[in-house]
PDB file of C-alpha atoms in Angstrom:
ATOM      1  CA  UNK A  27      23.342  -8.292  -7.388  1.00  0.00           C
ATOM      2  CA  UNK A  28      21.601 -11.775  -6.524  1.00  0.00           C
ATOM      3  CA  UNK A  29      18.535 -12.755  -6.022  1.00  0.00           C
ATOM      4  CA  UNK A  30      16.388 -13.274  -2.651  1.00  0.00           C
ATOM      5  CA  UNK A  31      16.908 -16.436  -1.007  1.00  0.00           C
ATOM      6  CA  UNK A  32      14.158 -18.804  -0.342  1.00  0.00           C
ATOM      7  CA  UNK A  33      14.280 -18.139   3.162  1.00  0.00           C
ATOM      8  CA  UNK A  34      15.055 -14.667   3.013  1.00  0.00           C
ATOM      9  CA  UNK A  35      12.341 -14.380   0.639  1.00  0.00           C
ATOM     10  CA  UNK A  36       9.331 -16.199   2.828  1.00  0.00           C
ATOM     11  CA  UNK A  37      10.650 -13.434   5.959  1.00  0.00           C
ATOM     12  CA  UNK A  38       9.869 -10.919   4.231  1.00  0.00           C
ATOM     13  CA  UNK A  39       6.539 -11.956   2.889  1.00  0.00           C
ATOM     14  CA  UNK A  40       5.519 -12.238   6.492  1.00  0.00           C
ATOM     15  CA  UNK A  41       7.000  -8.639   7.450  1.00  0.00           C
ATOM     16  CA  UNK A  42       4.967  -7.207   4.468  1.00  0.00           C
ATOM     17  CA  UNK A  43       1.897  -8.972   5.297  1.00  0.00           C
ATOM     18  CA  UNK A  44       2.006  -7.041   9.041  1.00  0.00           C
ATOM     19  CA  UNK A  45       2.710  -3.949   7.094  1.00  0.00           C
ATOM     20  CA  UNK A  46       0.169  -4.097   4.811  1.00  0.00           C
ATOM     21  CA  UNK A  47      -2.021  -4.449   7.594  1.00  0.00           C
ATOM     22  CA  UNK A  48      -1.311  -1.012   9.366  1.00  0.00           C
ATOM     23  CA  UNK A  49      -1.167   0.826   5.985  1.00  0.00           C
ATOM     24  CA  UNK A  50      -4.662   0.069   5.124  1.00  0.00           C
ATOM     25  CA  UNK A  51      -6.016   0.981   8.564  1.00  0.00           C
ATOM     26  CA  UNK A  52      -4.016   4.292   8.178  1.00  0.00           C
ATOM     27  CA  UNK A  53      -5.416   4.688   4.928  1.00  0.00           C
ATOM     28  CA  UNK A  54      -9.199   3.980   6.319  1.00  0.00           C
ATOM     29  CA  UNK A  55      -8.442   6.062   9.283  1.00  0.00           C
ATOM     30  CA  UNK A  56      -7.800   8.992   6.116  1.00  0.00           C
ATOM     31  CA  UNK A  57      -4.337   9.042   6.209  1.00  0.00           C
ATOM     32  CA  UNK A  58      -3.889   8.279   2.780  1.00  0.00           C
ATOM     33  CA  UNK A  59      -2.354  11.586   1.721  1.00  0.00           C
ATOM     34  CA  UNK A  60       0.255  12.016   4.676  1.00  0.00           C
ATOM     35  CA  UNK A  61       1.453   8.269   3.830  1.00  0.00           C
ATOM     36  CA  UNK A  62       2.570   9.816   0.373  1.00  0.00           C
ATOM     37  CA  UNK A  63       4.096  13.067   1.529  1.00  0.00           C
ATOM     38  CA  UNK A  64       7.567  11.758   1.293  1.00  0.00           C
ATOM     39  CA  UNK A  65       7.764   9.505  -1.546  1.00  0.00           C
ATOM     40  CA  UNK A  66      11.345   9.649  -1.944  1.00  0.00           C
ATOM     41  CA  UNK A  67      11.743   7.593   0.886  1.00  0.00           C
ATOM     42  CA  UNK A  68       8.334   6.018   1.927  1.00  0.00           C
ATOM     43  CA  UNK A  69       7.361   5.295  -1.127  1.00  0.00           C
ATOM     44  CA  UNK A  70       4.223   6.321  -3.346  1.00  0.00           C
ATOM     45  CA  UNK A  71       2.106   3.821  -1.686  1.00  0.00           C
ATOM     46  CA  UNK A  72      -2.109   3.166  -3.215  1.00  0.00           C
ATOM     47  CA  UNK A  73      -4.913   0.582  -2.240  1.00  0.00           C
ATOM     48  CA  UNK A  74      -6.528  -2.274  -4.447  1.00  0.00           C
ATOM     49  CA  UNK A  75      -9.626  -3.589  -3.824  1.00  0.00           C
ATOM     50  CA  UNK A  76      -9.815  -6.423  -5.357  1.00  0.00           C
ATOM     51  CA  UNK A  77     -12.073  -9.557  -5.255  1.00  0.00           C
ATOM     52  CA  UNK A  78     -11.047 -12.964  -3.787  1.00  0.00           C
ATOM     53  CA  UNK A  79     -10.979 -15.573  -6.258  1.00  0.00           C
ATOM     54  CA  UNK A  80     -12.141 -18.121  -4.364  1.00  0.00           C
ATOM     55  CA  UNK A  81     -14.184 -16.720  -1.728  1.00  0.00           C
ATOM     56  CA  UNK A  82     -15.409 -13.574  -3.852  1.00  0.00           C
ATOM     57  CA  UNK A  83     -14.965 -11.721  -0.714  1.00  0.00           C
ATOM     58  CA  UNK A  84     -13.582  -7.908  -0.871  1.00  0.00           C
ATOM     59  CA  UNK A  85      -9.854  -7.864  -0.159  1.00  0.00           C
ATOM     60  CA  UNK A  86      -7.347  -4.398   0.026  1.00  0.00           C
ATOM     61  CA  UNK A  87      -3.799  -4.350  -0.780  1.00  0.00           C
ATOM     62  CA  UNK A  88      -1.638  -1.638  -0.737  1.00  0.00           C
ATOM     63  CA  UNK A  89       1.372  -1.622  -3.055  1.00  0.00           C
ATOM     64  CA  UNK A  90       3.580   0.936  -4.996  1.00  0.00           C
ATOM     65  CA  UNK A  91       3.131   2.592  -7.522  1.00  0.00           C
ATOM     66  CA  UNK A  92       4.243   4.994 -10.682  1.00  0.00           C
ATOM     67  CA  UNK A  93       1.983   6.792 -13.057  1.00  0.00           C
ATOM     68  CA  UNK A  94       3.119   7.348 -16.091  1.00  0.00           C
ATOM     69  CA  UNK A  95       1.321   8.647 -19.299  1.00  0.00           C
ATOM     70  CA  UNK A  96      -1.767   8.738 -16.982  1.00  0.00           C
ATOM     71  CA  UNK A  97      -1.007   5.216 -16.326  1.00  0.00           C
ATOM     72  CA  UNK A  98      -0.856   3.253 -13.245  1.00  0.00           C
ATOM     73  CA  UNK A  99       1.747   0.711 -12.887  1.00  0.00           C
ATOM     74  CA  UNK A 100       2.621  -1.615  -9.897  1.00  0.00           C
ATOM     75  CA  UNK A 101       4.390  -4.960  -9.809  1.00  0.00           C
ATOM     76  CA  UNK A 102       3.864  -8.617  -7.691  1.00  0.00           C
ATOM     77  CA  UNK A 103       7.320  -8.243  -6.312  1.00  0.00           C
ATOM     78  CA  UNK A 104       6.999 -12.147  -5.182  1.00  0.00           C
ATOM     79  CA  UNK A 105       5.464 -13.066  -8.739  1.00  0.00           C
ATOM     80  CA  UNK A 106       2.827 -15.228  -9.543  1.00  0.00           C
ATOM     81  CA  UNK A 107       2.099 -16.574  -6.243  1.00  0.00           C
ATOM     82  CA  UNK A 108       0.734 -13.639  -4.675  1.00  0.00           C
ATOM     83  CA  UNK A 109      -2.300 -14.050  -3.712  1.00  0.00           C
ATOM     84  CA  UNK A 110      -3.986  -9.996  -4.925  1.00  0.00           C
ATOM     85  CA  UNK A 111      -2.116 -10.592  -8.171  1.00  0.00           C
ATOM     86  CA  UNK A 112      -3.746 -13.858  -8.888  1.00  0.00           C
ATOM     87  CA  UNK A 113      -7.124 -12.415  -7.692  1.00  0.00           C
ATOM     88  CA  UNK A 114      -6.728  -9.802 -10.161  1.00  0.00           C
ATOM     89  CA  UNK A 115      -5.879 -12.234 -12.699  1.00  0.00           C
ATOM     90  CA  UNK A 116      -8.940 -14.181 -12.263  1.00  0.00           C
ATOM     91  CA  UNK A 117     -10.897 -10.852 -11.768  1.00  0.00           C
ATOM     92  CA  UNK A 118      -9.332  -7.696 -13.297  1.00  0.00           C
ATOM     93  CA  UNK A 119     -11.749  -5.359 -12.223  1.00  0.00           C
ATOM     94  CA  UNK A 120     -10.283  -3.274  -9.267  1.00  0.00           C
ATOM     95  CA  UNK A 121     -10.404  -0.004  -7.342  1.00  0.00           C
ATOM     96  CA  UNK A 122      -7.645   1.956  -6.315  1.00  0.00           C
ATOM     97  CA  UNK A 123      -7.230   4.875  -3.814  1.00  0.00           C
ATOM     98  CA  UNK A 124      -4.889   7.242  -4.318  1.00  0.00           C
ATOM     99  CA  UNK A 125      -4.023  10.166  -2.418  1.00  0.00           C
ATOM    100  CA  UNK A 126      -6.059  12.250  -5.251  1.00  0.00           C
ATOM    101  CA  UNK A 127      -9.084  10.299  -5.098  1.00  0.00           C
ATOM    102  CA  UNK A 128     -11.142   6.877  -5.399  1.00  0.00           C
ATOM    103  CA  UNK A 129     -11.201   5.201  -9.069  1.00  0.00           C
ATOM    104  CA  UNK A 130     -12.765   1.952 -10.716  1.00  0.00           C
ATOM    105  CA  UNK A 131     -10.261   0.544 -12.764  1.00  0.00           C
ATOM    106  CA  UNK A 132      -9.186  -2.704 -14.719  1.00  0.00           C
ATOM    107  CA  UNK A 133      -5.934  -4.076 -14.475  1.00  0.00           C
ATOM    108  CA  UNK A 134      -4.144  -6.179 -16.880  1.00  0.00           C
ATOM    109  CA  UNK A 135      -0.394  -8.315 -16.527  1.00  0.00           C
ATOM    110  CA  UNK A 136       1.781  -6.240 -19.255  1.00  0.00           C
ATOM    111  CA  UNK A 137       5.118  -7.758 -18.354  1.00  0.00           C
ATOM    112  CA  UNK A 138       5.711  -8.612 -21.319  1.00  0.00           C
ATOM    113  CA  UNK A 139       5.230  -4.911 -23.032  1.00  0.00           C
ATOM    114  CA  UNK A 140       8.233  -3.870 -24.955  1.00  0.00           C
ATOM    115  CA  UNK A 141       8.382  -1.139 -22.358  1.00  0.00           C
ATOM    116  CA  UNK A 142       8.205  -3.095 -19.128  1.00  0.00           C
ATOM    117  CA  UNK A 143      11.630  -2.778 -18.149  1.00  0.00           C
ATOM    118  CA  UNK A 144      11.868   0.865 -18.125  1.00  0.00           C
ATOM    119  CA  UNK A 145       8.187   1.094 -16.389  1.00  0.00           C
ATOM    120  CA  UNK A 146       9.406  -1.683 -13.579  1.00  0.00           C
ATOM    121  CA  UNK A 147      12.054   0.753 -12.830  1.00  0.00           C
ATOM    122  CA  UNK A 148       9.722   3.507 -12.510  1.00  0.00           C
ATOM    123  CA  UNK A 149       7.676   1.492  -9.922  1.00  0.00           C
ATOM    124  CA  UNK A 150      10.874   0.299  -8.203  1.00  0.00           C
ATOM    125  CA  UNK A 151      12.216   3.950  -7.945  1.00  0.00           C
ATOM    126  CA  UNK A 152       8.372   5.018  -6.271  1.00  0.00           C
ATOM    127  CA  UNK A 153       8.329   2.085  -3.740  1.00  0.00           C
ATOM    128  CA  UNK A 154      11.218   4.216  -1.695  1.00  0.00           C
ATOM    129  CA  UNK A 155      12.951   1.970   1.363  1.00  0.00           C
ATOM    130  CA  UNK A 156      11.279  -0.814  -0.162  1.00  0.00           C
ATOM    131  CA  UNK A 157      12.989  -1.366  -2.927  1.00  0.00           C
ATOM    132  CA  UNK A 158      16.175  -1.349  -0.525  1.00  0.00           C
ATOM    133  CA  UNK A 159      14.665  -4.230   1.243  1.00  0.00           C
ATOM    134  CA  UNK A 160      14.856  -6.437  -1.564  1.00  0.00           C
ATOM    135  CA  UNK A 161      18.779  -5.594  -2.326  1.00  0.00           C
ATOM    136  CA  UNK A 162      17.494  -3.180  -5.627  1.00  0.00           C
ATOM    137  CA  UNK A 163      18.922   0.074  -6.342  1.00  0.00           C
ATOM    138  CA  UNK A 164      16.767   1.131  -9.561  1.00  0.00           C
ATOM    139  CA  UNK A 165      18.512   4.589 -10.033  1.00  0.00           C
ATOM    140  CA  UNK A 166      22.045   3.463 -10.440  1.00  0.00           C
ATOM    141  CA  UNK A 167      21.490  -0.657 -11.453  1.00  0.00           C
ATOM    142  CA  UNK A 168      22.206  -1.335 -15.211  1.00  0.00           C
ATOM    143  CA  UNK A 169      19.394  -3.145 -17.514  1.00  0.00           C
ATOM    144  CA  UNK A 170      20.856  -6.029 -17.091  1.00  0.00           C
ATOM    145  CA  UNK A 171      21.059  -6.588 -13.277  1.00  0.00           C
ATOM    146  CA  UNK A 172      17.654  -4.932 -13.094  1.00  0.00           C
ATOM    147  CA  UNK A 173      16.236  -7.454 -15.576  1.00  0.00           C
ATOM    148  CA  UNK A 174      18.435 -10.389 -13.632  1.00  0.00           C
ATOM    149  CA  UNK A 175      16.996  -9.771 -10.113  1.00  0.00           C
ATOM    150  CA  UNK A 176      13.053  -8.674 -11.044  1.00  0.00           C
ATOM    151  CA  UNK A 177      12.660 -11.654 -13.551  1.00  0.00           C
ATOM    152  CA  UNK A 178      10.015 -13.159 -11.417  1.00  0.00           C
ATOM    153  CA  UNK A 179       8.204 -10.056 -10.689  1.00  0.00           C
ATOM    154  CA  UNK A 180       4.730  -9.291 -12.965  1.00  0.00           C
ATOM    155  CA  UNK A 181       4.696  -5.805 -13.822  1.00  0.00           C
ATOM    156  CA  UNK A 182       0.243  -4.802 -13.639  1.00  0.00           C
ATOM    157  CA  UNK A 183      -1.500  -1.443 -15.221  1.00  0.00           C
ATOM    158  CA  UNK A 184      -4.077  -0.281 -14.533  1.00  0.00           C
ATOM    159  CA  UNK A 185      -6.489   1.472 -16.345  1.00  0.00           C
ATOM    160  CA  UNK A 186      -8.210   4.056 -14.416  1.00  0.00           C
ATOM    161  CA  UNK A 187     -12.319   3.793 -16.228  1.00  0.00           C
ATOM    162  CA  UNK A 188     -14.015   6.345 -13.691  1.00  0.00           C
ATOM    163  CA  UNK A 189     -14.129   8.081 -10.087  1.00  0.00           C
ATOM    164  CA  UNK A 190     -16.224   6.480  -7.522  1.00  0.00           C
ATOM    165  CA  UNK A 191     -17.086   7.512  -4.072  1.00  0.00           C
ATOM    166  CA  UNK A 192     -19.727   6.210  -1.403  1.00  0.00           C
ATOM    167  CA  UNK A 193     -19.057   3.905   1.821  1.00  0.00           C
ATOM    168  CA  UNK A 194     -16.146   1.745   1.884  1.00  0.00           C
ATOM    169  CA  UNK A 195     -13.392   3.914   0.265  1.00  0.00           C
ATOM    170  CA  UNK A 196     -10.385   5.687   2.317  1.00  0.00           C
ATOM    171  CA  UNK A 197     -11.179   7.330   5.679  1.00  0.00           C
ATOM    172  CA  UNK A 198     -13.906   4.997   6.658  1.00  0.00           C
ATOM    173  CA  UNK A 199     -12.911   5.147   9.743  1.00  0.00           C
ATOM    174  CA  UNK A 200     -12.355   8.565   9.706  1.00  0.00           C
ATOM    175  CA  UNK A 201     -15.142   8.850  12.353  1.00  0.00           C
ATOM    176  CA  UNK A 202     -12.535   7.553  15.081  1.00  0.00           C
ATOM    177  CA  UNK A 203     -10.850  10.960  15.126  1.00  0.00           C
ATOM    178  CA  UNK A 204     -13.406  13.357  16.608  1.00  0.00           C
ATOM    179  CA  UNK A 205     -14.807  10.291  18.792  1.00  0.00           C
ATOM    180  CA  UNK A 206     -11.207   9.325  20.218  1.00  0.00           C
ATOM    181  CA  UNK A 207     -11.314  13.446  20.506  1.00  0.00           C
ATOM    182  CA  UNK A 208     -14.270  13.788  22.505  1.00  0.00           C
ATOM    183  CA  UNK A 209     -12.882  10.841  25.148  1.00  0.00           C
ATOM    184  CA  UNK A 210      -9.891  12.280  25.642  1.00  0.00           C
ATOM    185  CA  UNK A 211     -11.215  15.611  26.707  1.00  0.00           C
ATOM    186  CA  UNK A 212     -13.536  13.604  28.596  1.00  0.00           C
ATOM    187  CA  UNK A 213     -10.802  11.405  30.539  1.00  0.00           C
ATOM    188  CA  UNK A 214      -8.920  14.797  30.638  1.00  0.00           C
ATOM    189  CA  UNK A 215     -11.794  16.635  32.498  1.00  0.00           C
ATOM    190  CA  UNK A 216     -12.656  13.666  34.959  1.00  0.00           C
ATOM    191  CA  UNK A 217      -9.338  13.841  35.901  1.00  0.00           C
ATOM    192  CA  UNK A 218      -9.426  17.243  36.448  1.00  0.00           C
ATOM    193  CA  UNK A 219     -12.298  17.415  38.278  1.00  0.00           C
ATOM    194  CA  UNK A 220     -11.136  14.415  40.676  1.00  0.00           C
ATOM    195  CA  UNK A 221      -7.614  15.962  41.582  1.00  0.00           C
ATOM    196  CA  UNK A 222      -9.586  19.815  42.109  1.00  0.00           C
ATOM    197  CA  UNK A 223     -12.182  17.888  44.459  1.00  0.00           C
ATOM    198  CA  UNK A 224      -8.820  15.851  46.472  1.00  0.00           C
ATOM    199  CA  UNK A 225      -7.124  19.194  46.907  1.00  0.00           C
ATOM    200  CA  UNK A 226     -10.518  20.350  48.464  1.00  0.00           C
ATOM    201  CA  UNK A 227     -11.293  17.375  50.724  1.00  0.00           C
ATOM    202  CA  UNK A 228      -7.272  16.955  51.900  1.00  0.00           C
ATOM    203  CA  UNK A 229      -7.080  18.356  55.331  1.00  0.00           C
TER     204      UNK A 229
END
């Protein structure tokens, strides 16, 4: 098991930046709890808001996840120079959606907890095909490869403080549905209505 490439490693940065992308509009279109229903191979997959450290601005980034003791966990799995980890660094107040709900939270680097190998694996083995991506195979690698090929990776928790709701969260743009619905039936009917009148008029 090696480690990514320099070039390998900036590729994928870009393909998960276009991902990220269409997983938080699926989440804001409330799709949060379908992206989760197969976590064995999609991945358990949650939103941080976070705020930009340099332009305070509000910025969403969905990552992987495990829970474990009622803890959240997720890792940087490009390190330090991510940009949402080093927002949360300078800021660790976040909120995170999850397909149970909408919490405040505080998150905090532990990769250096006595446990953090075992809880990086946990992560790893909830991020599904994505894990795969990067050459890892947490259920069968040994501690030692594991801790080899995730040594630049910072391993976050997050400390859930309380449940929040109100504009902004997931399915903000839930209003799209019934909208979209309504001008498709529409577009359907005019349609409808044209061909029925062509049939009448032909001679």
């Amino acid at each position: 098991m090696t480690k990514l490439n320099p070039e390998l490693e900036g590729t994928l940065r870009k393909a998960f930046k276009r991902f990220n992308h269409l997983m938080i509009l699926m989440w804001r279109l409330g799709l949060g709890r379908w992206i989760n229903m197969w976590p064995d191979k999609g991945g358990r997959i949650m939103v941080i808001a976070h705020k930009g450290r340099k332009t305070g601005l509000r910025r969403l980034t969905p990552v992987n996840y495990a829970v474990v003791d009622g803890e959240l966990y997720c890792t940087a799995g490009f390190g330090r120079v991510s940009d949402w980890y080093r927002n949360i660094t300078a800021d660790p107040h976040v909120e995170v959606w999850l397909p149970q709900g909408r919490w405040a939270g505080v998150a905090e680097d532990v990769t250096e907890d006595p446990r953090a190998l075992e809880l990086m694996r946990e992560v790893l083995i909830g991020s599904g095909f994505a894990a795969e991506l990067f050459g890892l195979h947490p259920r069968s690698m040994s501690d030692e490869e594991l801790r080899e090929v995730t040594e630049n990776y910072r391993l976050i928790r997050i400390h859930r403080t309380e449940a929040i709701t109100g504009p902004g969260g997931p399915g903000d743009l839930a209003w799209v549905w019934p909208v979209g619905a309504v001008l498709l039936a529409g577009f359907i009917g005019l349609r409808m209505v044209r061909a029925r009148w062509k049939r009448q008029n032909t001679p």
